[in-house]
CSV table of C-alpha atoms and ligand atoms in Angstrom, one decimal:
chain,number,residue,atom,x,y,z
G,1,UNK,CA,34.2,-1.1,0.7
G,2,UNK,CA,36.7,-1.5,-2.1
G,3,UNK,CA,36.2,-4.3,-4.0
G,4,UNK,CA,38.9,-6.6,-6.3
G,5,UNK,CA,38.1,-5.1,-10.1
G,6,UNK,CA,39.1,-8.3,-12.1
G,7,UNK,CA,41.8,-6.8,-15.1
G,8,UNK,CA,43.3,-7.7,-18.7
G,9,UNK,CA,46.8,-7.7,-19.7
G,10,UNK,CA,48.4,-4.8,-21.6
G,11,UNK,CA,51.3,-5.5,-24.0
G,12,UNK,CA,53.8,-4.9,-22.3
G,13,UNK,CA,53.0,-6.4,-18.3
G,14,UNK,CA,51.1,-3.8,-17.2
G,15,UNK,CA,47.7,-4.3,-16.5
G,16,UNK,CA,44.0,-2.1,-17.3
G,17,UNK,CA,40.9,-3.3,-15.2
G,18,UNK,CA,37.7,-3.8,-17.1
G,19,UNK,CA,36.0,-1.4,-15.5
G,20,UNK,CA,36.7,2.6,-15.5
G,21,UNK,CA,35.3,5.5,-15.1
G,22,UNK,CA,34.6,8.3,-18.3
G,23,UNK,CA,35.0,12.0,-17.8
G,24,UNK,CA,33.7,13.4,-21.1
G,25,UNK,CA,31.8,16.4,-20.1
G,26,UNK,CA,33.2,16.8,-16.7
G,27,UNK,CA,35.3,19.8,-16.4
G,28,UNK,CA,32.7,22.4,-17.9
G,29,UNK,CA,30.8,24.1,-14.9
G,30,UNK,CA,32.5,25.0,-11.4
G,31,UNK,CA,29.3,24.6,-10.2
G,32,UNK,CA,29.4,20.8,-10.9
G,33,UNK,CA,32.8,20.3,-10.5
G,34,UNK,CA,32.1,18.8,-6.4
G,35,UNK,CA,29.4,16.5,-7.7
G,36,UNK,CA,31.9,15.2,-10.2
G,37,UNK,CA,35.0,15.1,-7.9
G,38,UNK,CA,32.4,12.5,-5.4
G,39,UNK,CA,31.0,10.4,-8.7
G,40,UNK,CA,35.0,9.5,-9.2
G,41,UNK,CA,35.6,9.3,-5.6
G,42,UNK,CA,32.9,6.8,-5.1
G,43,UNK,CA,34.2,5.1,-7.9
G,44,UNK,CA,37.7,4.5,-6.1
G,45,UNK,CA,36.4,3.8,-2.8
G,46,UNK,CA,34.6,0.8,-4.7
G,47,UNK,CA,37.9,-0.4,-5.6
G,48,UNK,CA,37.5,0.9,-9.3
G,49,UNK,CA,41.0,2.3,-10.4
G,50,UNK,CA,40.9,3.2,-13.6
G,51,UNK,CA,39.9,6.9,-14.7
G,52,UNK,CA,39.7,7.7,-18.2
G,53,UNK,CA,40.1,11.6,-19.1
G,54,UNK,CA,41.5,13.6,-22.2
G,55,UNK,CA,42.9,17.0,-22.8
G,56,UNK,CA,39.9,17.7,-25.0
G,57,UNK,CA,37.3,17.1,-22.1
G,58,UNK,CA,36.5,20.4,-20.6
G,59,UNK,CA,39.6,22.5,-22.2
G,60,UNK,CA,41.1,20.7,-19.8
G,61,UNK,CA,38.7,20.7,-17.0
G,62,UNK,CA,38.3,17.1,-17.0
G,63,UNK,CA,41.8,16.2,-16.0
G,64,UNK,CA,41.8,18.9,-12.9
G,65,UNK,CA,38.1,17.7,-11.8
G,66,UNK,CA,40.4,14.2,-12.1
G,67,UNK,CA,43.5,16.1,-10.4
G,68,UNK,CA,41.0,16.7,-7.1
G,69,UNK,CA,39.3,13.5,-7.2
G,70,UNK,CA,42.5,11.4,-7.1
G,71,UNK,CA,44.5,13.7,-4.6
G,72,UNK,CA,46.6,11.6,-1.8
G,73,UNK,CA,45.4,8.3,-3.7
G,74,UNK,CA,47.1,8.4,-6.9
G,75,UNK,CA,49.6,5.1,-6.2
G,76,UNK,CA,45.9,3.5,-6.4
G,77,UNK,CA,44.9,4.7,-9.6
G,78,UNK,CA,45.5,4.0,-13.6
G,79,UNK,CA,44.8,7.5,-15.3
G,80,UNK,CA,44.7,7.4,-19.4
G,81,UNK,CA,44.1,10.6,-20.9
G,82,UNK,CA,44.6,11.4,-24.8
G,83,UNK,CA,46.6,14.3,-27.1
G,84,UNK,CA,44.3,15.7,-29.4
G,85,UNK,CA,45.0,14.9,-33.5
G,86,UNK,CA,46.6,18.3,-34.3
G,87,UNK,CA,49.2,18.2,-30.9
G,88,UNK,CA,50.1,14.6,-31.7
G,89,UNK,CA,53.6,15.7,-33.8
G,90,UNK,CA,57.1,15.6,-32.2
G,91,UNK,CA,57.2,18.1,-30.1
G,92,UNK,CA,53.4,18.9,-29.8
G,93,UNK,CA,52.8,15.6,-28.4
G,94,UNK,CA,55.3,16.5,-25.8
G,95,UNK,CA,53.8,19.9,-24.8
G,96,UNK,CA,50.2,18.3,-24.3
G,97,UNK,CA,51.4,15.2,-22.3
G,98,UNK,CA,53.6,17.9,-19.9
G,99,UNK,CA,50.3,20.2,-19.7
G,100,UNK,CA,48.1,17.2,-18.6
G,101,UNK,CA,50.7,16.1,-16.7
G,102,UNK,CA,50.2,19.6,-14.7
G,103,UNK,CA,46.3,19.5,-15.2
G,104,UNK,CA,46.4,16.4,-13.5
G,105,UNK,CA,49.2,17.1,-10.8
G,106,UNK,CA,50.7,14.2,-11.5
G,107,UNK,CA,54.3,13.2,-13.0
G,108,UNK,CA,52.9,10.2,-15.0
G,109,UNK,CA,50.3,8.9,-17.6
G,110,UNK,CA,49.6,5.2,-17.4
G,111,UNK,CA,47.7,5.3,-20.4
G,112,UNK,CA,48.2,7.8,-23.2
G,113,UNK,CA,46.5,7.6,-26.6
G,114,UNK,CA,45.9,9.9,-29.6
G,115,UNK,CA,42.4,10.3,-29.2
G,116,UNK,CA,42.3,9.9,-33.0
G,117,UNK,CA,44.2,10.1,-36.6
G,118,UNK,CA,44.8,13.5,-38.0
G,119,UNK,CA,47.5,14.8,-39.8
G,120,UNK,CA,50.6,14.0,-38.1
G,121,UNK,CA,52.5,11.3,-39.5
G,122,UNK,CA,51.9,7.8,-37.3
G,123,UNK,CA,55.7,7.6,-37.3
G,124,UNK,CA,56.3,11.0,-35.6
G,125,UNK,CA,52.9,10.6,-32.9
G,126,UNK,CA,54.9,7.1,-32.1
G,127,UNK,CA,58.4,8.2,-31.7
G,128,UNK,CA,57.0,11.0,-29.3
G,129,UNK,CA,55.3,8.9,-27.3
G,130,UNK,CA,58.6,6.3,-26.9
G,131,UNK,CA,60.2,9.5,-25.8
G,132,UNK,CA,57.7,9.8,-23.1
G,133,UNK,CA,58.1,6.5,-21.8
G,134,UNK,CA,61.3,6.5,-21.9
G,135,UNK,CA,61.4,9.7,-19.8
G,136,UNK,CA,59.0,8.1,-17.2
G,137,UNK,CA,56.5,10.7,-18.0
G,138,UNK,CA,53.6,8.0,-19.6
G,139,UNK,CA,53.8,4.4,-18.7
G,140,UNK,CA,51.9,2.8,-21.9
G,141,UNK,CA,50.7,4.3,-24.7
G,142,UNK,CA,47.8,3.3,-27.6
G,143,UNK,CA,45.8,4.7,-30.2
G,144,UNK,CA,41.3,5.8,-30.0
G,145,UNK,CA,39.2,5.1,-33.1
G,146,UNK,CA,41.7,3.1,-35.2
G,147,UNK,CA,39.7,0.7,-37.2
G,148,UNK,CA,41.6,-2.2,-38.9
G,149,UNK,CA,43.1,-0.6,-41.9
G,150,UNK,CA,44.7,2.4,-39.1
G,151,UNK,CA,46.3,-0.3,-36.9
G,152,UNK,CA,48.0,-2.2,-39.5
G,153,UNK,CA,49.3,1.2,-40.8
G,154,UNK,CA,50.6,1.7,-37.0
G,155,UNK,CA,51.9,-2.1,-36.5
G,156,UNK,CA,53.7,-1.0,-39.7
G,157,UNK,CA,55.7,2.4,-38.4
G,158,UNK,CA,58.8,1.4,-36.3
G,159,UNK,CA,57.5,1.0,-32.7
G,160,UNK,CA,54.1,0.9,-33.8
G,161,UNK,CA,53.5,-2.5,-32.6
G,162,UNK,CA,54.2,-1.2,-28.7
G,163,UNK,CA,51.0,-0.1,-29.1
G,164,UNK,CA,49.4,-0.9,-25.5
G,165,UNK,CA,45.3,-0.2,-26.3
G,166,UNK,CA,42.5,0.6,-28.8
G,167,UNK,CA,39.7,2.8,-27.3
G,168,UNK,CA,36.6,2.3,-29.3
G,169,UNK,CA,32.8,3.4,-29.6
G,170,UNK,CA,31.5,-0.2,-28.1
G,171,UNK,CA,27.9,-0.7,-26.9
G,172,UNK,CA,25.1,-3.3,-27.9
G,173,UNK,CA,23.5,-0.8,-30.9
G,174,UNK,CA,26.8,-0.3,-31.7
G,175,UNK,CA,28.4,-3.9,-32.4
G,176,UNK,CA,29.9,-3.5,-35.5
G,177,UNK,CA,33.5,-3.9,-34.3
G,178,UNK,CA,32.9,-7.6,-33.2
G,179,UNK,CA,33.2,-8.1,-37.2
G,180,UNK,CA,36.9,-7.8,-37.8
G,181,UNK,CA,38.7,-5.3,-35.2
G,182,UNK,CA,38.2,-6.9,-31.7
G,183,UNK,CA,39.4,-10.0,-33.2
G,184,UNK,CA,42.4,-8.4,-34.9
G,185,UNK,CA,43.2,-6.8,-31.0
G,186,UNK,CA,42.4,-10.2,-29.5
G,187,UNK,CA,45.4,-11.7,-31.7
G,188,UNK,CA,47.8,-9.9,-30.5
G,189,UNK,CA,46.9,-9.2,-26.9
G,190,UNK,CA,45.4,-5.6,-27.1
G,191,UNK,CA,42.7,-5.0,-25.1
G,192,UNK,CA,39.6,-2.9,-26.7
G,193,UNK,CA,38.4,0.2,-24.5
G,194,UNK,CA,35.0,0.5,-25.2
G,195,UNK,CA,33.8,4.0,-24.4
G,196,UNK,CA,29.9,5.2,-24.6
G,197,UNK,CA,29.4,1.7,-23.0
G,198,UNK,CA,25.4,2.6,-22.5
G,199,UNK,CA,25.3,4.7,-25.7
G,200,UNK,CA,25.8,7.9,-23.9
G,201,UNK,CA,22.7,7.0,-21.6
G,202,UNK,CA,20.1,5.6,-24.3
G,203,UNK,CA,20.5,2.0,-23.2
G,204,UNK,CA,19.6,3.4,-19.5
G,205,UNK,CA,16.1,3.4,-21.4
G,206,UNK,CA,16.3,0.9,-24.3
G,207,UNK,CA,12.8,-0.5,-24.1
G,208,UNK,CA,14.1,-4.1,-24.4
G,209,UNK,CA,16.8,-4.1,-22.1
G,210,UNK,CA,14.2,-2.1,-19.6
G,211,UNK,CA,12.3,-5.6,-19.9
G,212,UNK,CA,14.8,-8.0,-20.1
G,213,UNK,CA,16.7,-5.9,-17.1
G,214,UNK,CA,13.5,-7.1,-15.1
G,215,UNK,CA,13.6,-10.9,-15.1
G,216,UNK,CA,17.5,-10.2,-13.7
G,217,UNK,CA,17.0,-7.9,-10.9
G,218,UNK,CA,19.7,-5.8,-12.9
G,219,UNK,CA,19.0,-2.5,-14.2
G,220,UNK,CA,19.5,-1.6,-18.0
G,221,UNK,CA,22.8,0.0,-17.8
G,222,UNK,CA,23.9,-3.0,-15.7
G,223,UNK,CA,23.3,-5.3,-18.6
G,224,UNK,CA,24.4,-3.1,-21.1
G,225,UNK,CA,28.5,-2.7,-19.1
G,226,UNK,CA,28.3,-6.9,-18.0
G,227,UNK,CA,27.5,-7.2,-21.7
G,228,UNK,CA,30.9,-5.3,-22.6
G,229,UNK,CA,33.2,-6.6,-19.2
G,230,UNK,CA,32.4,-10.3,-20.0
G,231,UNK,CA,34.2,-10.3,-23.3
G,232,UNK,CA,37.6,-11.2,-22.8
G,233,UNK,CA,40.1,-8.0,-23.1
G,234,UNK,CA,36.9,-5.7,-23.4
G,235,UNK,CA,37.3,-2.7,-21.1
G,236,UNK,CA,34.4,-0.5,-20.0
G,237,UNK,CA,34.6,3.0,-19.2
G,238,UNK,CA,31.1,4.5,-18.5
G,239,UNK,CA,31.0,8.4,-17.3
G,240,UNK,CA,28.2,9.0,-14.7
G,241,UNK,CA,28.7,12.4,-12.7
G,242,UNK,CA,26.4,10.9,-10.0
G,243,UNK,CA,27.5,9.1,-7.2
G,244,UNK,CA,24.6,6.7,-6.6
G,245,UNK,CA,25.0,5.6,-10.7
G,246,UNK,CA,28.4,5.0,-10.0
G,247,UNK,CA,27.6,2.4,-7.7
G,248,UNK,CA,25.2,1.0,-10.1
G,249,UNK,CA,27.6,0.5,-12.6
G,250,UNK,CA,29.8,-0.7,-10.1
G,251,UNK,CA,27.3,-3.6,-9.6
G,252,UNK,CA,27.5,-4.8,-13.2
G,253,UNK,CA,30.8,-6.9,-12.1
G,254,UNK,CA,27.9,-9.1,-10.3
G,255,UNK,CA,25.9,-10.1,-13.3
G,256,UNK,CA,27.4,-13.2,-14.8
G,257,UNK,CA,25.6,-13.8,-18.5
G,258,UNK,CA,25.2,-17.4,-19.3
G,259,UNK,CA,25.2,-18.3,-22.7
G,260,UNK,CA,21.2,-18.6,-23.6
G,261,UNK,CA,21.7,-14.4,-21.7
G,262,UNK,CA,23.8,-13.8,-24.8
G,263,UNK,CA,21.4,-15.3,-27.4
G,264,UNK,CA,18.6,-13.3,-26.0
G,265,UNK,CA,20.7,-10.0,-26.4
G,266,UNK,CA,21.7,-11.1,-29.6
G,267,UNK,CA,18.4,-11.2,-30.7
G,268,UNK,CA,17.6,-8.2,-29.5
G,269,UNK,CA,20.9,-6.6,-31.1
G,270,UNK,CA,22.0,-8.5,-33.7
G,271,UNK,CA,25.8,-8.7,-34.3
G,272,UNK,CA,27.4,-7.6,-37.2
G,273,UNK,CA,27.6,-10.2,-40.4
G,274,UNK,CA,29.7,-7.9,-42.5
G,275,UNK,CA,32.4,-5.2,-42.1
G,276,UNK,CA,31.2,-2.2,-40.9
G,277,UNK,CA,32.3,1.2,-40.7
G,278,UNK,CA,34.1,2.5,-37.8
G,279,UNK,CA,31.7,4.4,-35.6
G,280,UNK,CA,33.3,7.2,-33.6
G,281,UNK,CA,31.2,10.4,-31.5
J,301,LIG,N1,38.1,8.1,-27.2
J,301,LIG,C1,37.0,8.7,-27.6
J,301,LIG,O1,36.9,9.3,-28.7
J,301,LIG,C2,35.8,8.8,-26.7
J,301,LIG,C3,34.6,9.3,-27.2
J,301,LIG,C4,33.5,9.3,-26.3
J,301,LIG,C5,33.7,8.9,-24.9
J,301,LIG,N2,34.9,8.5,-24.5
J,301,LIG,C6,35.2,8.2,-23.1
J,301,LIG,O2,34.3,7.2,-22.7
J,301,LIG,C7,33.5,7.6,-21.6
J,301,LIG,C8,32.1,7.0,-21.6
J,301,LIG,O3,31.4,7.4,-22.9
J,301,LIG,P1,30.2,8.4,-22.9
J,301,LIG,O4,30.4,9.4,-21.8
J,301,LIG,O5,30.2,8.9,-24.3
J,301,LIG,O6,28.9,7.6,-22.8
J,301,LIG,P2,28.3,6.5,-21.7
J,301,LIG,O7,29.3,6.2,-20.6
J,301,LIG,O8,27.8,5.4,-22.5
J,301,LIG,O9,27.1,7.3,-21.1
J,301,LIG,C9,27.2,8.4,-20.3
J,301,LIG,C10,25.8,9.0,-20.1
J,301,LIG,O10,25.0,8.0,-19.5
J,301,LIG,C11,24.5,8.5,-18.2
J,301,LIG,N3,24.6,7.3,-17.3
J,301,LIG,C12,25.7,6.8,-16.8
J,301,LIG,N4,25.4,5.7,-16.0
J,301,LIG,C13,24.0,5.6,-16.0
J,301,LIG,C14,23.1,4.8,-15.4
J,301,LIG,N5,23.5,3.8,-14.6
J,301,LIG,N6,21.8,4.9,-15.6
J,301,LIG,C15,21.4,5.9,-16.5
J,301,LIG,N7,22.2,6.8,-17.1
J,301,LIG,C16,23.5,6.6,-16.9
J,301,LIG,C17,25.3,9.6,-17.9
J,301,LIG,O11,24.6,10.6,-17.2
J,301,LIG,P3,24.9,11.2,-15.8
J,301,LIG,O12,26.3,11.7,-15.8
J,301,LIG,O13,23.9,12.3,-15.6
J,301,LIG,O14,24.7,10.1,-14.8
J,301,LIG,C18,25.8,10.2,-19.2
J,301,LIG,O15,24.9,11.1,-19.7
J,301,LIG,C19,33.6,9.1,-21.7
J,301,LIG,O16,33.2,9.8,-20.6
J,301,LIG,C20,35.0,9.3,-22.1
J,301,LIG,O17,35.8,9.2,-20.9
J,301,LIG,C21,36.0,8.5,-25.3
């Protein structure tokens, strides 16, 4: 049964459910590519939406794995993908959104980011993507491993500030954001995507959350995604190709943490007490 995914506001009215699902390394074997197509399908019969996928993932595989998996159900779904640093000028930013657009056999992005900085001016990536929504071809658009210092320099370029999302490396061993940049997004209303949620499956076998996962009836990755998706405008996009870890995941919108919950995990992973370096994979 599908269930009611509870979501945070984007800038701009629309709004991005805490819970997605990640693609990274989908796309890569035809052999896999039916497994993959039922992980996401589970996913939306579940009720979650939100399907994150990017040019880069597969050459391009990810988004037609994404393409199948969505098929007759797209009105139901919130698909971001990302241009890569080197197509995000004026017109490159153009070509990749139209070539995901056909990846994806779809006529529009809700989400699209440059997956991170290169060497195209801010200004130019930003004026594309205003073109896009203003063609109806992207709905929203944001920015993927921007630390503080990258999103003031966007905030600064004109349009900048319509900036609609900040996807992040985010996971308990990886807390260092807490410091100054989910704050900074908190201010102004952006919500933080936090992607490698269960640091790309290590928490899965973290030996302390393996223990503390037993007093809650949870499993690890469980505590490790309500850890993320209880912080208010913290988004969660785990990537499982298997359909019965989808519904595990699923089941981390059951676990409420209470507050002595978040003291144990803070011992366990100690938040940051100083600015630290972006951390990006
Ligand atoms: N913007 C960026 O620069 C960027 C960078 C990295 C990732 N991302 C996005 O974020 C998504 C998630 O990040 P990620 O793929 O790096 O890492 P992740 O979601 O933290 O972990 C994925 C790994 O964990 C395993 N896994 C998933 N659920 C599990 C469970 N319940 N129990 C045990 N293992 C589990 C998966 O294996 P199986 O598939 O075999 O289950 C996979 O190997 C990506 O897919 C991508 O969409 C964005």
């Amino acid at each position: 049964m599908p269930r009611s995914i509870p979501d945070t506001a984007l800038p701009g009215g629309l709004s991005l459910p805490i819970l997605g699902l990640g693609t990274w390394a989908m796309g890569e074997r035809a052999e896999a590519a039916d497994r993959e197509v039922e992980a996401l399908q589970r996913g939306l019969d579940r009720g979650i939406t939100l399907i994150d996928t990017a040019e880069m993932y597969g050459d391009g595989g990810a988004e037609e794995v994404v393409a199948r998996a969505i098929a007759g159900r797209r009105e139901k779904t919130f698909i971001v993908s990302k241009v890569y640093p080197w197509n995000a000028s004026s017109t490159g930013t153009i070509t990749a959104c139209d070539d995901s657009l056909r990846r994806l056999k779809t006529d529009c992005i809700d989400l699209y980011l440059l997956h991170w900085r290169g060497s195209h001016p801010l200004a130019e990536t930003v004026a594309a993507f205003e073109a896009l929504k203003a063609a109806g071809k992207i709905r929203a658009w944001g920015v993927s491993n921007f630390d503080v210092a990258d999103m003031e320099e966007l905030f600064a370029v004109e349009d900048g500030a319509n900036c609609a999302a900040n996807q992040v490396m985010y996971n308990l061993t990886r807390r260092g954001i807490e410091f100054d940049l989910v704050p900074w997004c908190r201010e102004r209303g952006l919500p933080v995507m936090a992607y490698s949620p269960i640091e790309q499956g290590l928490l899965a076998r973290h030996p302390d959350l393996v223990h503390m996962a037993k007093a809650y009836q949870a499993t690890p990755a469980q505590l490790a995604l309500a850890f993320v998706i209880s912080q208010p405008g913290l988004v969660a996009i785990p990537k499982t190709s298997d359909p019965h870890r989808v519904e595990e995941n699923v089941a981390a919108l059951d676990i409420a943490l209470t507050v002595e919950d978040r003291r144990v995990l803070d011992a366990l992973f100690p938040p940051p007490q100083r600015k630290m370096p972006l951390e990006m994979v």
